[in-house]
């Protein structure tokens, strides 16, 4: 669990195995930080495994395993039996079979690793797109959209500098009415966050006060935002 402290530098997580409570606790922390994860049970979820430890497995499943599987961006199965069984359980609709080089001679270590990496890349892309689409449904204002994108990264404790730089460009190059933008931001309860974010944007990008719709504020929140920015 010590790796939880380093999750700010993580874009996606792979969890190997499916019965440890520590993994379920870890997955919950990952979800709270807005980071997608992939579950690779390694054959743990099978009819034999469940039937031979029936009472224990039922308790584990009810307490945490089903949720662990359900909330995963996808489940990677490494055997046909496991793949068939998990699809029957219907805990997760996104189940991907990857040929395991340990079980088969038709693939290699590097090919298996590459398939798993490609799954991670697809899940990360899909996760990011879904997040952006949700924010687009909230607002069609580009500046507010960018503010929300950055705010959404706060639990992750990792804000790419490009996001702040994009906000700088929007504030500098977009023609907008200060009062109207401020009113919209207030209605969305983003005023305090925006004040702090503008202070950081000015410090990091050299944006001047003439390009922000209302005064910036240097405070605890602005220091936190500043700390989370990654170049």
Coordinates of C-alpha atoms in Angstrom, one line a residue:
X1 CA 0.0 0.0 0.0
X2 CA 3.0 2.3 0.2
X3 CA 2.7 3.0 -3.6
X4 CA -0.5 4.9 -2.9
X5 CA 1.6 7.9 -2.0
X6 CA 3.1 7.9 -5.6
X7 CA -0.1 7.7 -7.5
X8 CA 0.0 11.3 -8.6
X9 CA 2.5 10.3 -11.3
X10 CA 0.3 7.5 -12.5
X11 CA -2.1 7.6 -15.5
X12 CA -3.4 4.0 -15.2
X13 CA -3.1 1.1 -12.8
X14 CA -2.9 -2.6 -13.3
X15 CA -4.1 -4.8 -10.4
X16 CA -2.9 -8.5 -10.6
X17 CA -5.0 -11.0 -8.7
X18 CA -8.5 -10.7 -7.4
X19 CA -9.0 -12.0 -3.8
X20 CA -6.9 -9.7 -1.6
X21 CA -8.8 -7.1 0.4
X22 CA -5.7 -4.8 0.1
X23 CA -6.2 -4.7 -3.7
X24 CA -9.9 -3.7 -3.3
X25 CA -8.9 -0.9 -0.8
X26 CA -6.2 0.2 -3.2
X27 CA -8.7 0.2 -6.1
X28 CA -11.0 2.4 -4.1
X29 CA -8.2 4.9 -3.5
X30 CA -7.4 4.8 -7.3
X31 CA -11.1 5.6 -8.1
X32 CA -11.2 8.5 -5.6
X33 CA -8.2 10.0 -7.4
X34 CA -9.8 9.7 -10.8
X35 CA -7.4 7.1 -12.1
X36 CA -8.6 4.2 -14.2
X37 CA -7.5 0.7 -13.4
X38 CA -7.4 -2.7 -15.2
X39 CA -8.0 -6.0 -13.3
X40 CA -5.9 -9.0 -14.3
X41 CA -7.2 -11.9 -12.1
X42 CA -4.6 -14.4 -13.2
X43 CA -7.1 -17.2 -13.1
X44 CA -8.2 -16.5 -9.6
X45 CA -11.9 -16.1 -10.5
X46 CA -12.8 -19.6 -11.7
X47 CA -15.5 -22.1 -10.8
X48 CA -13.0 -24.4 -9.2
X49 CA -11.5 -21.6 -7.1
X50 CA -14.9 -20.5 -5.8
X51 CA -16.4 -24.0 -5.2
X52 CA -13.4 -25.2 -3.2
X53 CA -13.5 -22.3 -0.8
X54 CA -17.2 -21.6 -1.1
X55 CA -18.1 -19.8 2.1
X56 CA -14.9 -17.8 2.1
X57 CA -15.3 -16.8 -1.5
X58 CA -18.9 -15.8 -1.1
X59 CA -18.0 -13.5 1.7
X60 CA -15.1 -12.0 -0.2
X61 CA -17.2 -11.6 -3.3
X62 CA -20.0 -9.8 -1.4
X63 CA -17.7 -7.6 0.6
X64 CA -15.3 -6.3 -2.1
X65 CA -14.4 -8.5 -5.1
X66 CA -17.5 -7.9 -7.2
X67 CA -17.1 -4.2 -6.9
X68 CA -13.4 -4.4 -7.6
X69 CA -14.3 -6.2 -10.9
X70 CA -17.3 -4.0 -11.7
X71 CA -15.4 -0.7 -11.4
X72 CA -12.4 -1.8 -13.5
X73 CA -11.9 -0.2 -16.8
X74 CA -11.6 -3.7 -18.2
X75 CA -10.8 -7.2 -17.0
X76 CA -8.0 -9.0 -18.8
X77 CA -8.4 -12.7 -18.8
X78 CA -5.4 -15.1 -19.5
X79 CA -7.2 -18.4 -20.2
X80 CA -10.3 -19.5 -22.1
X81 CA -11.9 -21.0 -19.1
X82 CA -11.4 -17.8 -17.1
X83 CA -12.7 -15.7 -20.0
X84 CA -15.9 -17.8 -20.4
X85 CA -16.6 -17.9 -16.6
X86 CA -16.2 -14.2 -16.1
X87 CA -18.4 -13.4 -19.1
X88 CA -21.1 -15.6 -17.5
X89 CA -20.8 -13.7 -14.2
X90 CA -21.5 -10.4 -16.0
X91 CA -19.6 -8.4 -13.4
X92 CA -18.0 -6.3 -16.1
X93 CA -19.0 -5.8 -19.7
X94 CA -15.5 -5.1 -20.9
X95 CA -13.6 -8.4 -20.8
X96 CA -10.5 -8.8 -23.0
X97 CA -8.7 -12.1 -23.6
X98 CA -5.0 -12.0 -23.9
X99 CA -3.0 -15.1 -24.7
X100 CA -0.7 -15.9 -21.8
X101 CA 2.9 -16.7 -22.8
X102 CA 3.2 -18.9 -19.8
X103 CA 0.4 -21.2 -20.9
X104 CA 0.9 -21.1 -24.7
X105 CA 3.8 -21.6 -27.1
X106 CA 2.0 -19.5 -29.8
X107 CA 3.0 -16.2 -28.2
X108 CA 6.0 -14.6 -26.5
X109 CA 6.7 -12.6 -23.4
X110 CA 6.9 -9.4 -25.4
X111 CA 3.8 -10.1 -27.4
X112 CA 1.7 -10.7 -24.2
X113 CA 3.2 -7.6 -22.6
X114 CA 2.4 -5.6 -25.8
X115 CA -1.3 -6.8 -25.8
X116 CA -1.7 -5.8 -22.2
X117 CA -0.1 -2.4 -22.9
X118 CA -2.4 -1.8 -25.8
X119 CA -5.4 -2.6 -23.5
X120 CA -4.2 0.0 -21.0
X121 CA -3.7 2.6 -23.8
X122 CA -7.3 2.0 -25.0
X123 CA -8.8 2.2 -21.6
X124 CA -6.9 5.4 -20.7
X125 CA -8.0 7.0 -24.0
X126 CA -11.6 6.0 -23.4
X127 CA -11.6 7.1 -19.8
X128 CA -10.2 10.5 -20.8
X129 CA -12.8 11.0 -23.6
X130 CA -15.7 10.1 -21.3
X131 CA -14.5 12.5 -18.7
X132 CA -14.2 15.3 -21.3
X133 CA -17.7 14.5 -22.7
X134 CA -19.3 14.7 -19.3
X135 CA -17.7 18.2 -18.8
X136 CA -18.9 19.3 -22.3
X137 CA -22.4 18.4 -21.2
X138 CA -22.1 20.8 -18.3
X139 CA -20.9 23.8 -20.3
X140 CA -20.2 24.9 -23.9
X141 CA -18.0 27.8 -22.7
X142 CA -14.4 27.0 -23.6
X143 CA -12.9 28.9 -20.7
X144 CA -15.2 27.3 -18.1
X145 CA -14.6 23.9 -19.7
X146 CA -10.9 24.3 -19.2
X147 CA -11.4 25.4 -15.6
X148 CA -13.5 22.3 -15.0
X149 CA -10.9 20.1 -16.7
X150 CA -8.2 21.4 -14.3
X151 CA -10.5 21.2 -11.2
X152 CA -11.3 17.6 -12.2
X153 CA -7.6 16.8 -12.0
X154 CA -7.3 17.9 -8.4
X155 CA -8.0 14.5 -6.7
X156 CA -5.3 13.0 -9.0
X157 CA -2.9 15.6 -7.5
X158 CA -1.4 15.9 -11.0
X159 CA -2.3 18.8 -13.3
X160 CA -0.3 18.7 -16.6
X161 CA 1.1 22.2 -17.3
X162 CA -0.4 22.0 -20.8
X163 CA -3.8 22.4 -19.2
X164 CA -2.8 25.6 -17.5
X165 CA -1.1 26.9 -20.6
X166 CA -4.3 26.2 -22.6
X167 CA -6.3 28.2 -20.1
X168 CA -3.7 31.0 -20.5
X169 CA -4.3 31.0 -24.3
X170 CA -8.1 31.0 -23.9
X171 CA -8.1 33.9 -21.5
X172 CA -5.7 35.8 -23.7
X173 CA -7.2 35.1 -27.1
X174 CA -10.9 34.7 -26.5
X175 CA -13.2 37.7 -26.7
X176 CA -15.6 37.5 -23.7
X177 CA -17.6 39.8 -21.5
X178 CA -16.0 39.9 -18.0
X179 CA -19.3 40.3 -16.2
X180 CA -21.1 37.5 -18.1
X181 CA -18.2 35.1 -17.6
X182 CA -18.0 35.9 -13.9
X183 CA -21.8 35.3 -13.6
X184 CA -21.5 31.9 -15.3
X185 CA -18.6 30.9 -13.1
X186 CA -20.5 32.0 -9.9
X187 CA -23.6 30.0 -11.0
X188 CA -21.5 26.9 -11.4
X189 CA -19.9 27.5 -7.9
X190 CA -16.4 27.8 -9.5
X191 CA -15.6 31.3 -8.3
X192 CA -13.3 30.4 -5.4
X193 CA -11.4 27.8 -7.4
X194 CA -11.1 30.1 -10.4
X195 CA -9.7 32.9 -8.3
X196 CA -7.0 30.6 -7.0
X197 CA -6.4 29.1 -10.5
X198 CA -6.0 32.5 -12.1
X199 CA -3.3 33.3 -9.5
X200 CA -1.4 30.2 -10.5
X201 CA -1.9 30.8 -14.2
X202 CA -0.5 34.2 -13.9
X203 CA 2.5 32.9 -12.0
X204 CA 3.2 30.0 -14.3
X205 CA 2.5 31.5 -17.7
X206 CA 3.1 35.2 -17.3
X207 CA -0.6 36.1 -17.9
X208 CA -1.4 39.6 -16.8
X209 CA -4.4 40.8 -14.8
X210 CA -5.9 42.5 -17.8
X211 CA -6.8 39.1 -19.3
X212 CA -8.7 37.7 -16.3
X213 CA -12.4 38.4 -15.7
X214 CA -12.1 39.1 -12.0
X215 CA -9.2 39.4 -9.4
X216 CA -7.0 36.4 -8.6
X217 CA -6.3 35.3 -5.1
X218 CA -3.1 33.8 -3.6
X219 CA -4.2 31.4 -0.8
X220 CA -4.0 27.8 0.4
X221 CA -5.9 26.5 -2.6
X222 CA -3.7 28.3 -5.1
X223 CA -0.6 26.9 -3.3
X224 CA -2.2 23.4 -3.6
X225 CA -2.9 23.9 -7.3
X226 CA 0.6 25.1 -7.8
X227 CA 2.0 22.1 -6.1
X228 CA 0.0 19.7 -8.3
X229 CA 1.2 21.2 -11.6
X230 CA 3.6 18.8 -13.5
X231 CA 5.8 19.9 -16.4

